C-alpha positions as CSV (number, residue, x, y, z in Angstrom):
1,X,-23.5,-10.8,6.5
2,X,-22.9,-11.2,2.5
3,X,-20.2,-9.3,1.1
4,X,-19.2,-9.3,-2.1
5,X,-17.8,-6.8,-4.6
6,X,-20.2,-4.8,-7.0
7,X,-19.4,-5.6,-10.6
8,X,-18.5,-2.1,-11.6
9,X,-16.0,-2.4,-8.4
10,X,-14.8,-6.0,-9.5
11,X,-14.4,-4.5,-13.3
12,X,-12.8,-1.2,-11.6
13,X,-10.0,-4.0,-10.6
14,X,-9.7,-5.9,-14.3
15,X,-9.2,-2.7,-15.8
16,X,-6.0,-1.8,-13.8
17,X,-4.8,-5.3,-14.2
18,X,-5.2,-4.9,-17.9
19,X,-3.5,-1.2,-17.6
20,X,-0.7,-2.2,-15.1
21,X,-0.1,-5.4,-17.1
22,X,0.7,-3.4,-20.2
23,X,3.0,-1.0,-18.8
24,X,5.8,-3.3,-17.7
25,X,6.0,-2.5,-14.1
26,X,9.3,-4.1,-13.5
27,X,11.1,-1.8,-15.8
28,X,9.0,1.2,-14.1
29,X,10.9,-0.6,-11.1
30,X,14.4,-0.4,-12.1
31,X,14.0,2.8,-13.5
32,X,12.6,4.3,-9.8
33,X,15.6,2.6,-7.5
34,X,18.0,3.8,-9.9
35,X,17.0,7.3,-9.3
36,X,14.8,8.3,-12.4
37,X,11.3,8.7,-11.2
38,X,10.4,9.5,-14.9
39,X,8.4,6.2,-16.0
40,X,7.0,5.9,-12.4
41,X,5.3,9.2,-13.0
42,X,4.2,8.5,-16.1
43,X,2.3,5.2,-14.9
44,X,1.0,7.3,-12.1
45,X,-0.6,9.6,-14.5
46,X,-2.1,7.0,-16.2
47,X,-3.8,5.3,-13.0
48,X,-4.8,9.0,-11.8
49,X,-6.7,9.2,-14.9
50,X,-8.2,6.0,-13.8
51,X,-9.7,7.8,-10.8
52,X,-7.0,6.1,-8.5
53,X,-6.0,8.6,-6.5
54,X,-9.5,10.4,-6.7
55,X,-11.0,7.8,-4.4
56,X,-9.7,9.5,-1.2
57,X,-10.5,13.3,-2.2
58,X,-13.6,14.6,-1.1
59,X,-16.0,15.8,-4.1
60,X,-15.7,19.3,-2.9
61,X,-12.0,19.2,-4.1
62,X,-11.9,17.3,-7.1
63,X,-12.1,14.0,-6.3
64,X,-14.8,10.9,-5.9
65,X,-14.1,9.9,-2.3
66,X,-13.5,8.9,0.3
67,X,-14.5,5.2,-1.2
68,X,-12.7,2.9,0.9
69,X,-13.5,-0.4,-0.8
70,X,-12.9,0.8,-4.2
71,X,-9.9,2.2,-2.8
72,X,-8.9,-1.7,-1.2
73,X,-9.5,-3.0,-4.8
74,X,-7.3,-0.2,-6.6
75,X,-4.3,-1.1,-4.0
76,X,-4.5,-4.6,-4.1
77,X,-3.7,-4.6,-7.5
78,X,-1.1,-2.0,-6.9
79,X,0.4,-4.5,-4.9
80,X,0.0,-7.4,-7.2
81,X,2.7,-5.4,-10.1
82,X,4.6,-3.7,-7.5
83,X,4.0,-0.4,-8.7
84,X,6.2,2.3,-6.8
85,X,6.3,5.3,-5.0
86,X,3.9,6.6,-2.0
87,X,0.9,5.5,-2.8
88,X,-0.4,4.8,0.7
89,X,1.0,8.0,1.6
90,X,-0.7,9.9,-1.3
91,X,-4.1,8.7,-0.1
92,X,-3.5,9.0,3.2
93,X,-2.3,12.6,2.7
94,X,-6.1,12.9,0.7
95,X,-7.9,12.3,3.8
96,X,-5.2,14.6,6.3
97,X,-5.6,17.7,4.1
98,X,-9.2,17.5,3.9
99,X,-9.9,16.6,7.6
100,X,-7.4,20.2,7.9
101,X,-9.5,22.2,5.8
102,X,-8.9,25.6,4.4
103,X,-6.5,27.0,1.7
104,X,-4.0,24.1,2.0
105,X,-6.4,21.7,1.3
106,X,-7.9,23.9,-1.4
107,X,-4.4,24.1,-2.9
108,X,-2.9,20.6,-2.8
109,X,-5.7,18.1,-2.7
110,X,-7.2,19.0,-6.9
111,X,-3.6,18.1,-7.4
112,X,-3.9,15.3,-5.6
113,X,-6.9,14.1,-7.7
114,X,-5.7,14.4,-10.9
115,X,-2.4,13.0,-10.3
116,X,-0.7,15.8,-11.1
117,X,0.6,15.9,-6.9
118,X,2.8,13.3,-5.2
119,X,2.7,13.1,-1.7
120,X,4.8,11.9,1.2
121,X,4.4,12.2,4.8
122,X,4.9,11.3,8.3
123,X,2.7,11.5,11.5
124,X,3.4,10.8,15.1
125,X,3.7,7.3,16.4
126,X,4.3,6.0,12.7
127,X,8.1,6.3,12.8
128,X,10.1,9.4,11.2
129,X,10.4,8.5,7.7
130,X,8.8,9.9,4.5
131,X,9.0,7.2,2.2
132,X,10.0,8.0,-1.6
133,X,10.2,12.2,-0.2
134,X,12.6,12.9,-3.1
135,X,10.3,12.2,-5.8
136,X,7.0,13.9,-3.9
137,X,6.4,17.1,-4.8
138,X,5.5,17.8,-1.2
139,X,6.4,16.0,2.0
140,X,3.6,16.9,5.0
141,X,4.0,16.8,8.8
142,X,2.3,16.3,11.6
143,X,3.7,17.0,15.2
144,X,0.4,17.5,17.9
145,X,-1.8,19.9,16.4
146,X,0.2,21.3,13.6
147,X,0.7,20.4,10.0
148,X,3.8,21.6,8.2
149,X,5.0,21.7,4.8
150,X,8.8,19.9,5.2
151,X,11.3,22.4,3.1
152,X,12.9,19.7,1.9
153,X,13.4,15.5,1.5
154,X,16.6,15.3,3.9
155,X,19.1,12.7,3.7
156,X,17.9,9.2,3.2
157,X,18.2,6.1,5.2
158,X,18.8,2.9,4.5
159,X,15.8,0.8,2.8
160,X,15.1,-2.9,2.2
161,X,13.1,-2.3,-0.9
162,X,15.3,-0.4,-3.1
163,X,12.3,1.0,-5.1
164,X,11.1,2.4,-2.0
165,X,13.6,4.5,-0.4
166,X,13.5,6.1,2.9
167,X,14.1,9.6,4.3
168,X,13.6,11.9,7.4
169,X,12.0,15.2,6.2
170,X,14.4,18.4,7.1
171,X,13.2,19.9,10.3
172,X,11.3,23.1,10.1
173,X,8.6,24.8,7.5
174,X,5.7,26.9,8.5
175,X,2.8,25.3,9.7
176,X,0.5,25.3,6.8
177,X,-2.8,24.1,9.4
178,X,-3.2,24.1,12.8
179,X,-5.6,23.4,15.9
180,X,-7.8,20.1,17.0
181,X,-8.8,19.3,13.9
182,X,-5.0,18.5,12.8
183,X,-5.0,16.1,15.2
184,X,-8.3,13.9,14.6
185,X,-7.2,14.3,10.8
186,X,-4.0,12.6,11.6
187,X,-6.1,9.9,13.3
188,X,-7.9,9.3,9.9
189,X,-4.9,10.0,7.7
190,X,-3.1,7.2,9.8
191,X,-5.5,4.9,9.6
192,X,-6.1,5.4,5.4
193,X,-2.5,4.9,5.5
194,X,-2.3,1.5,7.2
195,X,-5.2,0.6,5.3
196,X,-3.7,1.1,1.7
197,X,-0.4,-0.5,2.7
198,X,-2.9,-3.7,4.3
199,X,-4.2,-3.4,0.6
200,X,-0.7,-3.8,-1.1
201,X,1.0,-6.3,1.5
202,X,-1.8,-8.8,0.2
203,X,-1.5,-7.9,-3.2
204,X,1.9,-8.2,-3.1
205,X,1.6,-11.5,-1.7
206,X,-1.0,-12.4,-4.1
207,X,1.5,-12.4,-6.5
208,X,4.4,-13.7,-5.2
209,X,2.0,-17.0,-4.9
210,X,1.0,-16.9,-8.2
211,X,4.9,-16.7,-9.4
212,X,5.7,-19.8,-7.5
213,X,2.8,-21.8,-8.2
214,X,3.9,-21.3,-11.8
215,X,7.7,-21.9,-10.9
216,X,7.1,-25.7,-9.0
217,X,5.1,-26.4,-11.9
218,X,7.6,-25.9,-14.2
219,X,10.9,-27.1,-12.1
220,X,11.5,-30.9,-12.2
221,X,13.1,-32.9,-9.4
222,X,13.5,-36.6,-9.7
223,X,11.8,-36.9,-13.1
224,X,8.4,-34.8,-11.9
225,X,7.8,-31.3,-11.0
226,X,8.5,-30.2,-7.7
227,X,5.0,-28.8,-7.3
228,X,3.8,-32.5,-6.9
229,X,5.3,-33.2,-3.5
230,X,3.2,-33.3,-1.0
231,X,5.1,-31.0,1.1
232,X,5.1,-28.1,-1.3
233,X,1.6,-28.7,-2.1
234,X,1.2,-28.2,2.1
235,X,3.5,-25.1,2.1
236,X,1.4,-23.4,-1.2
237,X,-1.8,-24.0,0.4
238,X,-0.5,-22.8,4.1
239,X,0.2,-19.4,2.1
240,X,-3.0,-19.6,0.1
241,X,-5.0,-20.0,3.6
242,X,-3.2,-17.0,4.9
243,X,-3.7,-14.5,2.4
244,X,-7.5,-15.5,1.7
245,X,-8.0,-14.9,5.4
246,X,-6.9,-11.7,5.7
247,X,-8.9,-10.3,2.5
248,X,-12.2,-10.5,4.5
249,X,-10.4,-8.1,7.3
250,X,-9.2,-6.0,4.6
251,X,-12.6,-5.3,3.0
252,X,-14.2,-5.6,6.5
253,X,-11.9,-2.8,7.5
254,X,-13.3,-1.0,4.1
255,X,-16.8,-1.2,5.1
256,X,-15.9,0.4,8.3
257,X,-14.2,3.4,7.5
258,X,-17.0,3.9,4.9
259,X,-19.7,3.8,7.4
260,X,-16.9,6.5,9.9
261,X,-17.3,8.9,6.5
262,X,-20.8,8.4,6.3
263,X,-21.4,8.9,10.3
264,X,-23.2,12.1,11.1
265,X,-20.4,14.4,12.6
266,X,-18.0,12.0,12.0
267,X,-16.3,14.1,9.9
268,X,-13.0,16.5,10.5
269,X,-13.6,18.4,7.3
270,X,-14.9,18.0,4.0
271,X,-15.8,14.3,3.8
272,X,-13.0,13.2,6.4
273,X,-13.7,10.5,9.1
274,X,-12.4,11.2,12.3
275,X,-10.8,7.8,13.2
276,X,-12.7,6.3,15.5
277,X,-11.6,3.2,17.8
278,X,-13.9,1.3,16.0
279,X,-12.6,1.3,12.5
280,X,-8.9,1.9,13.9
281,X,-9.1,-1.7,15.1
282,X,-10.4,-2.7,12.2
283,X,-7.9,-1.8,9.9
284,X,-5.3,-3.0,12.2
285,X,-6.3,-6.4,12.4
286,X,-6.4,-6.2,8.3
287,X,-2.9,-4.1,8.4
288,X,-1.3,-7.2,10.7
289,X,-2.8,-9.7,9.0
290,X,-2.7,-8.7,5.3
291,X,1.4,-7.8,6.7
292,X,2.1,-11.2,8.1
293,X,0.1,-13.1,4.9
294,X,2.4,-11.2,2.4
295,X,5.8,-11.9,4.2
296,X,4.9,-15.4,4.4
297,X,4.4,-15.4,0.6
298,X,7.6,-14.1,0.2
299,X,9.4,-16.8,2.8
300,X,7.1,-19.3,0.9
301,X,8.6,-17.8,-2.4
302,X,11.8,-17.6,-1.6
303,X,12.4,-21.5,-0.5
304,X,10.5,-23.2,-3.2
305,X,12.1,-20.8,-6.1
306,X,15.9,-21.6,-4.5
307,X,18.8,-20.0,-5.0
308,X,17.5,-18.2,-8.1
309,X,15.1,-16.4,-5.9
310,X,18.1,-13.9,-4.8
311,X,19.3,-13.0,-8.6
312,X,18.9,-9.6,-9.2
313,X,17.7,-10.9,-12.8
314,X,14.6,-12.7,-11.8
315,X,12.0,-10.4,-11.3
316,X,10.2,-11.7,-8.6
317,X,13.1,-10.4,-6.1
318,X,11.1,-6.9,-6.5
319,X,8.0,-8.4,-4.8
320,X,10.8,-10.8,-2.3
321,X,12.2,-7.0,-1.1
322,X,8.8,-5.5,-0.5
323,X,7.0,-7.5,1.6
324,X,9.1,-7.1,4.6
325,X,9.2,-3.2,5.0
326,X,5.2,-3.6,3.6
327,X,4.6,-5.5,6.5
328,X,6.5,-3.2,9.4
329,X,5.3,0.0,7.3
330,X,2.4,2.1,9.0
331,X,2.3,-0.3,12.0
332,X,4.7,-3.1,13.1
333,X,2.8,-6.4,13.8
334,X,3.1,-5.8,17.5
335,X,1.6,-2.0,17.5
336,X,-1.3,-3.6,15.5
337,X,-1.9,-6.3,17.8
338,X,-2.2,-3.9,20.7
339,X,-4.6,-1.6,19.0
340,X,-6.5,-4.5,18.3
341,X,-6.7,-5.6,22.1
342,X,-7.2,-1.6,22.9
343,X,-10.0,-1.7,20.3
């Protein structure tokens, strides 16, 4: 098989490289771990009216989706300038509240669309913590076959990635949805969710290579730059190998959640895939492998940029922070392994 992206989807990609590029996403970054989500939501405006966020909400609700592959290409460049808040959980709460149907889904997901709506959530079997809950304007639930809107954040946890902090919803809320459905649209939701942070992980790693190419060609050791020793050149291409091979799981994971949304009865709801074995293995051979490709770039990063790879002035410690918790987030390497045997 040939796969390659369209040109309106590889154009889809320069034109929120240009956009995110322009809008200083380090400053967005300093801004969002210091508390003020201001400038984040601002720059999420502006990539909602890029149709971002539209590309996991069914027509019916406002939105263009669900288009996985444009939605890897939009995230991979999310990853690549670091921009913060939930965006994996935003999408992945796309696909939950359409699968659940029904006035909450008529209420949240238009929002959702136009960018107006951040989202956090958690699901069984992912862990209990809502990233970034305090600056969603909702935080969603699932426990068996009921969804529930959290009354509040709760208190937050401790975080690796200061831009992306952590926190276990309050107990409690009235369920909003309930019944089988919930649970096969958790399935999907989970699955989107994995997907998108697969999507980042290697964007994010993308970049960290690109910053240390740039650095080993610049720093001098012995008269010449570092970058010509044979044993960085070894440790560069290592990383390069790593993340180039997981892009073909990513978008291979892409085309199969696009052909779960386009399955007769596949659906849970209004343009919602169910989450089959299928495409759950799929994406979790792209979420460990994307995962484990990024964290290398950041290992590789971090030794060949020294000791001014821990400054909290160089910004390349954003992307050094994120690749870790990217990596564990929606599915630890181990969990993704297994569902990949199981699959």
């Amino acid at each position: 098989m040939r796969f390659l992206l369209t040109d309106e989807q590889r154009e889809f990609g320069r034109s929120l490289d240009a956009l995110l590029t322009a809008a200083d996403t380090p400053a967005v970054l300093r801004a969002w771990a210091a508390g003020d989500h201001g400038p984040g939501r601002a720059l999420w405006g502006r990539l909602a009216d890029a149709g971002v966020f539209a590309l996991a909400v069914p027509e019916a609700y406002g939105g263009v989706g669900p288009l996985p592959v444009e939605a890897a290409v939009a995230c991979v460049e999310l990853g690549r300038h670091a921009v913060p808040g939930p965006v994996a959980e935003t999408l992945a709460a796309g696909v939950l509240l359409a699968g659940a149907g029904g006035p909450v889904a008529e209420e949240w997901l238009p929002g959702i669309a136009s960018g107006a709506v951040v989202v956090s959530l958690t699901l069984e079997g992912y862990g209990p913590y809502a990233p970034d809950a305090d600056a969603a304007d909702a935080v969603f639930t699932v426990t068996g076959d009921e969804l529930r809107l959290a009354p509040g954040p709760g208190e937050p946890s401790a975080s690796a990635d200061p831009a992306r902090r952590l926190f276990r919803p309050e107990p409690g809320g009235a369920p909003v949805a309930k019944g089988p459905a919930i649970r096969a649209a958790a399935r999907a939701a989970g699955d989107t969710a994995a997907f998108a942070t697969a999507a980042v992980a290697l964007g994010c790693g993308e970049e960290l290579l690109r910053a240390t190419v740039a650095y080993v060609k610049q720093r001098t050791q012995f008269g010449v730059p570092v970058g010509s020793f044979q044993a960085v050149k070894h440790r560069l291409a290592d990383t390069l190998l790593g993340l180039e091979f997981a892009r073909p799981l990513l978008y291979g994971a892409a085309v199969e959640l696009a052909s779960e949304v386009s399955r007769p009865g596949a659906g849970t709801g209004s343009g919602s895939a169910a989450g089959s074995p299928g495409a759950g293995a799929a994406v979790a051979a792209a979420k460990v492998t994307a995962g484990e490709a990024g964290y290398a770039a950041a290992r590789t990063a971090l030794q060949l940029h020294g000791a001014i790879g821990y400054t909290e002035e160089l910004d390349l410690a954003w992307w050094l922070r994120r690749a870790r918790p990217l990596r564990d987030a929606w599915g630890t390497p181990s969990a993704c392994r297994a569902r990949v045997l199981a699959g």
